PDB file of C-alpha atoms in Angstrom:
ATOM      1  CA  GLY A   1      22.201  20.801  73.931  1.00 77.00           C
ATOM      2  CA  GLU A   2      22.234  20.061  70.224  1.00 87.00           C
ATOM      3  CA  ASN A   3      25.447  19.184  68.386  1.00 92.00           C
ATOM      4  CA  VAL A   4      25.495  19.701  64.626  1.00 95.00           C
ATOM      5  CA  GLU A   5      28.286  18.372  62.459  1.00 96.00           C
ATOM      6  CA  GLN A   6      28.684  19.442  58.848  1.00 97.00           C
ATOM      7  CA  HIS A   7      30.743  17.958  56.014  1.00 97.00           C
ATOM      8  CA  PRO A   8      32.675  18.684  53.934  1.00 97.00           C
ATOM      9  CA  SER A   9      34.257  21.919  55.097  1.00 96.00           C
ATOM     10  CA  THR A  10      35.232  22.813  51.519  1.00 97.00           C
ATOM     11  CA  LEU A  11      33.787  21.639  48.232  1.00 98.00           C
ATOM     12  CA  SER A  12      34.725  22.441  44.642  1.00 98.00           C
ATOM     13  CA  VAL A  13      32.572  21.417  41.707  1.00 98.00           C
ATOM     14  CA  GLN A  14      32.508  22.137  38.010  1.00 98.00           C
ATOM     15  CA  GLU A  15      29.753  24.376  36.782  1.00 98.00           C
ATOM     16  CA  GLY A  16      26.731  22.284  35.908  1.00 97.00           C
ATOM     17  CA  ASP A  17      27.599  19.471  38.321  1.00 97.00           C
ATOM     18  CA  SER A  18      25.726  18.725  41.531  1.00 98.00           C
ATOM     19  CA  ALA A  19      26.864  19.556  45.051  1.00 98.00           C
ATOM     20  CA  VAL A  20      25.870  17.761  48.239  1.00 98.00           C
ATOM     21  CA  ILE A  21      26.469  18.965  51.788  1.00 98.00           C
ATOM     22  CA  LYS A  22      25.688  16.692  54.727  1.00 98.00           C
ATOM     23  CA  CYS A  23      24.850  17.406  58.350  1.00 98.00           C
ATOM     24  CA  THR A  24      24.173  15.260  61.371  1.00 98.00           C
ATOM     25  CA  TYR A  25      22.496  16.265  64.617  1.00 97.00           C
ATOM     26  CA  SER A  26      22.359  14.743  68.064  1.00 96.00           C
ATOM     27  CA  ASP A  27      19.073  15.823  69.668  1.00 94.00           C
ATOM     28  CA  SER A  28      16.203  13.614  68.545  1.00 93.00           C
ATOM     29  CA  ALA A  29      13.782  16.338  69.696  1.00 93.00           C
ATOM     30  CA  SER A  30      15.019  18.743  67.018  1.00 94.00           C
ATOM     31  CA  ASN A  31      12.263  19.312  64.497  1.00 93.00           C
ATOM     32  CA  TYR A  32      13.426  22.191  62.328  1.00 93.00           C
ATOM     33  CA  PHE A  33      16.393  22.211  59.940  1.00 96.00           C
ATOM     34  CA  PRO A  34      17.212  25.396  58.021  1.00 95.00           C
ATOM     35  CA  TRP A  35      20.027  26.062  55.578  1.00 97.00           C
ATOM     36  CA  TYR A  36      21.655  29.464  55.285  1.00 97.00           C
ATOM     37  CA  LYS A  37      23.864  30.792  52.492  1.00 97.00           C
ATOM     38  CA  GLN A  38      26.502  33.427  53.108  1.00 96.00           C
ATOM     39  CA  GLU A  39      28.065  35.001  50.057  1.00 95.00           C
ATOM     40  CA  LEU A  40      31.439  36.642  50.449  1.00 91.00           C
ATOM     41  CA  GLY A  41      31.155  39.823  52.495  1.00 88.00           C
ATOM     42  CA  LYS A  42      27.411  39.452  52.960  1.00 91.00           C
ATOM     43  CA  ARG A  43      25.076  38.375  55.710  1.00 93.00           C
ATOM     44  CA  PRO A  44      23.712  34.826  55.943  1.00 95.00           C
ATOM     45  CA  GLN A  45      20.310  34.315  54.360  1.00 95.00           C
ATOM     46  CA  LEU A  46      17.862  31.438  54.572  1.00 96.00           C
ATOM     47  CA  ILE A  47      17.679  29.457  51.347  1.00 97.00           C
ATOM     48  CA  ILE A  48      15.554  26.482  52.355  1.00 96.00           C
ATOM     49  CA  ASP A  49      14.272  24.772  55.471  1.00 94.00           C
ATOM     50  CA  ILE A  50      12.555  21.534  56.373  1.00 94.00           C
ATOM     51  CA  ARG A  51      10.476  20.369  59.294  1.00 92.00           C
ATOM     52  CA  SER A  52      10.633  16.930  60.813  1.00 90.00           C
ATOM     53  CA  ASN A  53       7.270  15.856  59.443  1.00 88.00           C
ATOM     54  CA  VAL A  54       8.635  16.051  55.891  1.00 87.00           C
ATOM     55  CA  GLY A  55      11.318  13.870  54.303  1.00 92.00           C
ATOM     56  CA  GLU A  56      12.218  16.047  51.353  1.00 95.00           C
ATOM     57  CA  LYS A  57      11.658  19.566  50.114  1.00 94.00           C
ATOM     58  CA  LYS A  58      12.589  21.148  46.793  1.00 96.00           C
ATOM     59  CA  ASP A  59      12.878  24.706  45.556  1.00 94.00           C
ATOM     60  CA  GLN A  60      14.051  24.916  41.954  1.00 96.00           C
ATOM     61  CA  ARG A  61      17.680  23.747  41.908  1.00 97.00           C
ATOM     62  CA  ILE A  62      18.008  23.155  45.624  1.00 98.00           C
ATOM     63  CA  ALA A  63      16.575  20.372  47.741  1.00 98.00           C
ATOM     64  CA  VAL A  64      16.918  19.188  51.285  1.00 98.00           C
ATOM     65  CA  THR A  65      16.417  15.647  52.536  1.00 97.00           C
ATOM     66  CA  LEU A  66      15.932  14.541  56.120  1.00 96.00           C
ATOM     67  CA  ASN A  67      16.441  11.131  57.694  1.00 95.00           C
ATOM     68  CA  LYS A  68      15.085  11.351  61.231  1.00 94.00           C
ATOM     69  CA  THR A  69      16.045   7.817  62.126  1.00 94.00           C
ATOM     70  CA  ALA A  70      19.680   8.381  61.273  1.00 95.00           C
ATOM     71  CA  LYS A  71      19.554  12.012  62.424  1.00 96.00           C
ATOM     72  CA  HIS A  72      21.054  13.442  59.294  1.00 96.00           C
ATOM     73  CA  PHE A  73      19.972  15.900  56.632  1.00 97.00           C
ATOM     74  CA  SER A  74      21.518  17.019  53.378  1.00 98.00           C
ATOM     75  CA  LEU A  75      21.470  19.935  50.966  1.00 98.00           C
ATOM     76  CA  HIS A  76      21.512  19.126  47.262  1.00 98.00           C
ATOM     77  CA  ILE A  77      22.254  21.741  44.619  1.00 98.00           C
ATOM     78  CA  THR A  78      21.820  20.654  41.007  1.00 97.00           C
ATOM     79  CA  GLU A  79      23.137  22.330  37.854  1.00 98.00           C
ATOM     80  CA  THR A  80      25.476  24.484  39.902  1.00 98.00           C
ATOM     81  CA  GLN A  81      26.274  27.995  38.734  1.00 97.00           C
ATOM     82  CA  PRO A  82      29.097  30.369  39.725  1.00 96.00           C
ATOM     83  CA  GLU A  83      26.647  32.409  41.807  1.00 96.00           C
ATOM     84  CA  ASP A  84      26.149  29.337  44.010  1.00 98.00           C
ATOM     85  CA  SER A  85      29.686  29.885  45.323  1.00 98.00           C
ATOM     86  CA  ALA A  86      29.298  30.758  49.005  1.00 97.00           C
ATOM     87  CA  VAL A  87      29.520  29.363  52.506  1.00 96.00           C
ATOM     88  CA  TYR A  88      26.548  27.194  53.433  1.00 98.00           C
ATOM     89  CA  PHE A  89      25.482  26.579  57.024  1.00 97.00           C
ATOM     90  CA  CYS A  90      23.090  23.917  58.208  1.00 97.00           C
ATOM     91  CA  ALA A  91      21.297  24.260  61.516  1.00 96.00           C
ATOM     92  CA  ALA A  92      19.072  22.188  63.761  1.00 95.00           C
ATOM     93  CA  GLY A  93      16.767  23.003  66.611  1.00 92.00           C
ATOM     94  CA  ARG A  94      13.255  22.994  67.928  1.00 89.00           C
ATOM     95  CA  LEU A  95      10.632  25.271  66.501  1.00 83.00           C
ATOM     96  CA  GLY A  96      10.375  28.342  68.699  1.00 78.00           C
ATOM     97  CA  ASN A  97      13.780  27.808  70.305  1.00 82.00           C
ATOM     98  CA  GLN A  98      17.298  28.709  69.235  1.00 82.00           C
ATOM     99  CA  PHE A  99      19.114  26.863  66.474  1.00 86.00           C
ATOM    100  CA  TYR A 100      22.532  25.294  66.520  1.00 92.00           C
ATOM    101  CA  PHE A 101      24.642  25.829  63.433  1.00 95.00           C
ATOM    102  CA  GLY A 102      27.111  23.559  61.731  1.00 95.00           C
ATOM    103  CA  THR A 103      30.637  24.716  60.999  1.00 94.00           C
ATOM    104  CA  GLY A 104      29.916  25.664  57.404  1.00 96.00           C
ATOM    105  CA  THR A 105      30.859  24.435  53.940  1.00 97.00           C
ATOM    106  CA  SER A 106      32.703  26.684  51.521  1.00 96.00           C
ATOM    107  CA  LEU A 107      31.400  25.823  48.056  1.00 98.00           C
ATOM    108  CA  THR A 108      33.311  26.916  44.958  1.00 98.00           C
ATOM    109  CA  VAL A 109      31.749  26.455  41.541  1.00 98.00           C
ATOM    110  CA  ILE A 110      34.413  26.447  38.850  1.00 96.00           C
ATOM    111  CA  PRO A 111      33.257  27.958  35.543  1.00 94.00           C
TER     112      PRO A 111
ATOM    113  CA  ASP B   1      18.616  45.384  52.632  1.00 47.00           C
ATOM    114  CA  GLY B   2      17.573  46.788  55.970  1.00 55.00           C
ATOM    115  CA  GLY B   3      15.580  45.909  58.998  1.00 92.00           C
ATOM    116  CA  ILE B   4      18.501  45.056  61.253  1.00 96.00           C
ATOM    117  CA  THR B   5      21.449  47.378  61.603  1.00 96.00           C
ATOM    118  CA  GLN B   6      24.769  46.700  63.250  1.00 97.00           C
ATOM    119  CA  SER B   7      27.374  49.293  64.093  1.00 96.00           C
ATOM    120  CA  PRO B   8      30.187  49.875  63.849  1.00 95.00           C
ATOM    121  CA  LYS B   9      31.157  47.776  60.852  1.00 95.00           C
ATOM    122  CA  TYR B  10      34.808  47.744  61.888  1.00 95.00           C
ATOM    123  CA  LEU B  11      36.170  48.307  65.373  1.00 93.00           C
ATOM    124  CA  PHE B  12      39.672  48.235  66.775  1.00 93.00           C
ATOM    125  CA  ARG B  13      40.286  47.815  70.470  1.00 90.00           C
ATOM    126  CA  LYS B  14      43.285  47.775  72.697  1.00 90.00           C
ATOM    127  CA  GLU B  15      43.697  44.908  75.122  1.00 87.00           C
ATOM    128  CA  GLY B  16      41.966  45.581  78.428  1.00 87.00           C
ATOM    129  CA  GLN B  17      39.238  47.768  76.960  1.00 90.00           C
ATOM    130  CA  ASN B  18      35.548  46.987  76.869  1.00 93.00           C
ATOM    131  CA  VAL B  19      33.686  47.670  73.634  1.00 94.00           C
ATOM    132  CA  THR B  20      29.998  47.694  72.831  1.00 96.00           C
ATOM    133  CA  LEU B  21      28.537  46.570  69.521  1.00 97.00           C
ATOM    134  CA  SER B  22      25.170  47.971  68.569  1.00 98.00           C
ATOM    135  CA  CYS B  23      22.274  46.005  67.064  1.00 98.00           C
ATOM    136  CA  GLU B  24      18.974  47.673  66.186  1.00 97.00           C
ATOM    137  CA  GLN B  25      15.983  46.186  64.359  1.00 97.00           C
ATOM    138  CA  ASN B  26      12.793  47.773  63.086  1.00 96.00           C
ATOM    139  CA  LEU B  27      11.112  44.496  62.149  1.00 94.00           C
ATOM    140  CA  ASN B  28       9.116  44.213  65.380  1.00 92.00           C
ATOM    141  CA  HIS B  29      10.831  40.888  65.990  1.00 92.00           C
ATOM    142  CA  ASP B  30      10.557  39.349  69.435  1.00 92.00           C
ATOM    143  CA  ALA B  31      13.809  37.434  69.609  1.00 93.00           C
ATOM    144  CA  MET B  32      17.320  38.728  69.065  1.00 96.00           C
ATOM    145  CA  TYR B  33      20.609  36.853  68.941  1.00 96.00           C
ATOM    146  CA  TRP B  34      24.340  37.438  68.929  1.00 97.00           C
ATOM    147  CA  TYR B  35      26.620  35.040  67.092  1.00 96.00           C
ATOM    148  CA  ARG B  36      30.351  34.934  66.756  1.00 96.00           C
ATOM    149  CA  GLN B  37      31.790  33.777  63.437  1.00 94.00           C
ATOM    150  CA  ASP B  38      35.326  32.418  63.233  1.00 92.00           C
ATOM    151  CA  PRO B  39      36.848  30.623  60.223  1.00 85.00           C
ATOM    152  CA  GLY B  40      36.077  26.923  60.360  1.00 81.00           C
ATOM    153  CA  GLN B  41      33.870  27.234  63.437  1.00 84.00           C
ATOM    154  CA  GLY B  42      30.587  28.294  61.985  1.00 88.00           C
ATOM    155  CA  LEU B  43      28.186  30.484  63.910  1.00 93.00           C
ATOM    156  CA  ARG B  44      28.400  30.135  67.658  1.00 94.00           C
ATOM    157  CA  LEU B  45      25.694  31.570  69.880  1.00 94.00           C
ATOM    158  CA  ILE B  46      26.807  34.095  72.481  1.00 96.00           C
ATOM    159  CA  TYR B  47      23.526  35.379  73.944  1.00 96.00           C
ATOM    160  CA  TYR B  48      19.903  35.538  72.967  1.00 95.00           C
ATOM    161  CA  SER B  49      16.784  37.311  74.156  1.00 96.00           C
ATOM    162  CA  GLN B  50      13.159  36.444  73.512  1.00 93.00           C
ATOM    163  CA  ILE B  51      11.588  39.282  75.470  1.00 94.00           C
ATOM    164  CA  VAL B  52      12.486  42.696  76.796  1.00 96.00           C
ATOM    165  CA  ASN B  53      14.499  42.651  80.027  1.00 96.00           C
ATOM    166  CA  ASP B  54      15.281  38.965  79.684  1.00 96.00           C
ATOM    167  CA  PHE B  55      18.166  37.175  78.007  1.00 96.00           C
ATOM    168  CA  GLN B  56      19.882  33.805  78.087  1.00 95.00           C
ATOM    169  CA  LYS B  57      23.467  32.655  77.728  1.00 95.00           C
ATOM    170  CA  GLY B  58      24.452  30.787  74.628  1.00 93.00           C
ATOM    171  CA  ASP B  59      27.328  28.385  74.186  1.00 91.00           C
ATOM    172  CA  ILE B  60      30.150  30.945  74.476  1.00 94.00           C
ATOM    173  CA  ALA B  61      28.857  33.685  76.797  1.00 96.00           C
ATOM    174  CA  GLU B  62      31.995  34.026  78.924  1.00 95.00           C
ATOM    175  CA  GLY B  63      33.535  37.476  78.569  1.00 95.00           C
ATOM    176  CA  TYR B  64      30.421  38.990  77.000  1.00 97.00           C
ATOM    177  CA  SER B  65      27.416  40.848  78.361  1.00 97.00           C
ATOM    178  CA  VAL B  66      24.134  42.057  76.847  1.00 98.00           C
ATOM    179  CA  SER B  67      21.062  44.076  77.692  1.00 97.00           C
ATOM    180  CA  ARG B  68      17.550  44.190  76.254  1.00 98.00           C
ATOM    181  CA  GLU B  69      15.945  47.374  77.546  1.00 97.00           C
ATOM    182  CA  LYS B  70      13.976  47.921  74.352  1.00 97.00           C
ATOM    183  CA  LYS B  71      12.476  45.459  71.900  1.00 97.00           C
ATOM    184  CA  GLU B  72      14.389  47.080  69.048  1.00 97.00           C
ATOM    185  CA  SER B  73      17.839  47.025  70.618  1.00 98.00           C
ATOM    186  CA  PHE B  74      20.204  44.295  71.794  1.00 98.00           C
ATOM    187  CA  PRO B  75      23.725  45.661  72.351  1.00 98.00           C
ATOM    188  CA  LEU B  76      26.649  43.336  73.010  1.00 98.00           C
ATOM    189  CA  THR B  77      29.561  44.325  75.238  1.00 97.00           C
ATOM    190  CA  VAL B  78      32.839  42.520  74.716  1.00 95.00           C
ATOM    191  CA  THR B  79      34.646  42.798  78.013  1.00 93.00           C
ATOM    192  CA  SER B  80      38.331  42.605  78.803  1.00 87.00           C
ATOM    193  CA  ALA B  81      37.622  39.151  80.249  1.00 85.00           C
ATOM    194  CA  GLN B  82      37.072  37.747  76.756  1.00 87.00           C
ATOM    195  CA  LYS B  83      40.394  36.066  76.025  1.00 87.00           C
ATOM    196  CA  ASN B  84      40.215  35.999  72.243  1.00 90.00           C
ATOM    197  CA  PRO B  85      37.784  38.698  71.140  1.00 92.00           C
ATOM    198  CA  THR B  86      39.047  39.254  67.596  1.00 94.00           C
ATOM    199  CA  ALA B  87      36.214  37.935  65.437  1.00 94.00           C
ATOM    200  CA  PHE B  88      33.264  38.763  63.223  1.00 95.00           C
ATOM    201  CA  TYR B  89      30.073  39.326  65.210  1.00 97.00           C
ATOM    202  CA  LEU B  90      26.619  38.824  63.740  1.00 97.00           C
ATOM    203  CA  CYS B  91      23.343  39.973  65.243  1.00 97.00           C
ATOM    204  CA  ALA B  92      20.081  38.348  64.172  1.00 96.00           C
ATOM    205  CA  SER B  93      16.398  38.572  64.963  1.00 95.00           C
ATOM    206  CA  ARG B  94      13.179  36.698  64.291  1.00 92.00           C
ATOM    207  CA  PRO B  95       9.526  36.750  65.247  1.00 89.00           C
ATOM    208  CA  LEU B  96       8.216  34.076  67.565  1.00 83.00           C
ATOM    209  CA  GLY B  97       5.065  32.056  67.854  1.00 75.00           C
ATOM    210  CA  GLY B  98       2.664  31.771  64.977  1.00 67.00           C
ATOM    211  CA  ARG B  99       3.695  34.994  63.274  1.00 65.00           C
ATOM    212  CA  SER B 100       4.635  34.900  59.636  1.00 63.00           C
ATOM    213  CA  GLY B 101       8.316  34.140  59.166  1.00 69.00           C
ATOM    214  CA  ALA B 102       8.741  32.742  62.656  1.00 74.00           C
ATOM    215  CA  ASN B 103      11.931  30.699  62.885  1.00 83.00           C
ATOM    216  CA  VAL B 104      13.547  32.565  59.977  1.00 90.00           C
ATOM    217  CA  LEU B 105      16.557  34.499  61.197  1.00 93.00           C
ATOM    218  CA  THR B 106      17.248  37.905  59.714  1.00 94.00           C
ATOM    219  CA  PHE B 107      20.897  38.804  60.087  1.00 95.00           C
ATOM    220  CA  GLY B 108      22.657  42.118  60.311  1.00 95.00           C
ATOM    221  CA  ALA B 109      25.691  42.896  58.158  1.00 94.00           C
ATOM    222  CA  GLY B 110      28.073  42.160  61.012  1.00 95.00           C
ATOM    223  CA  SER B 111      30.764  43.932  63.011  1.00 96.00           C
ATOM    224  CA  ARG B 112      34.415  42.980  62.728  1.00 95.00           C
ATOM    225  CA  LEU B 113      36.305  43.499  65.968  1.00 95.00           C
ATOM    226  CA  THR B 114      40.083  43.496  66.014  1.00 94.00           C
ATOM    227  CA  VAL B 115      42.054  43.609  69.233  1.00 90.00           C
ATOM    228  CA  LEU B 116      45.425  45.233  68.837  1.00 85.00           C
TER     229      LEU B 116
END
């Protein structure tokens, strides 16, 4: 099966700075890479996803990049705000099948 | 803030007892999933089902059982064989195929099980 590794496990940034979370995957057949955000005490929610036919995708302050050759993908958050504080999970899998999640990154944005 | 409902929110169990966690969705989603969330270990897949009366083991199925008698319902039983059952359990669902939103998981609010 797929093996997803995620780093770092914890990340603290000053408000306004950028945050980067990195994930690697093992199955070259994986073609779908979502990112979920889980705020404290709440359920995980999809914030952005990318398919293997695209190298980068942006949505306002967040972006995801994918390097299929190296089998890694990253989440970039610019101009961080306190409400970005949460646990972020990357995942990898094949469209239509189950996903495999990384171990999560706890992001703290310091005002 | 609805669509998929888990109950109970908190559950305490004595060692040796089986407990069943409920998961119900009214989203007409085909696939349903159970994940276990432990600190530092992310979301680990226990079981999943893509169609009524069929389900597949995930990575950590030992000590758990499920059923899928109705499309809307996917209950999880934590049996006494599960050696370390204290955890936060998340149910999720999604449509399949070419339907809008396919591949996007909708999660429930979770059930926290504590074994005393």
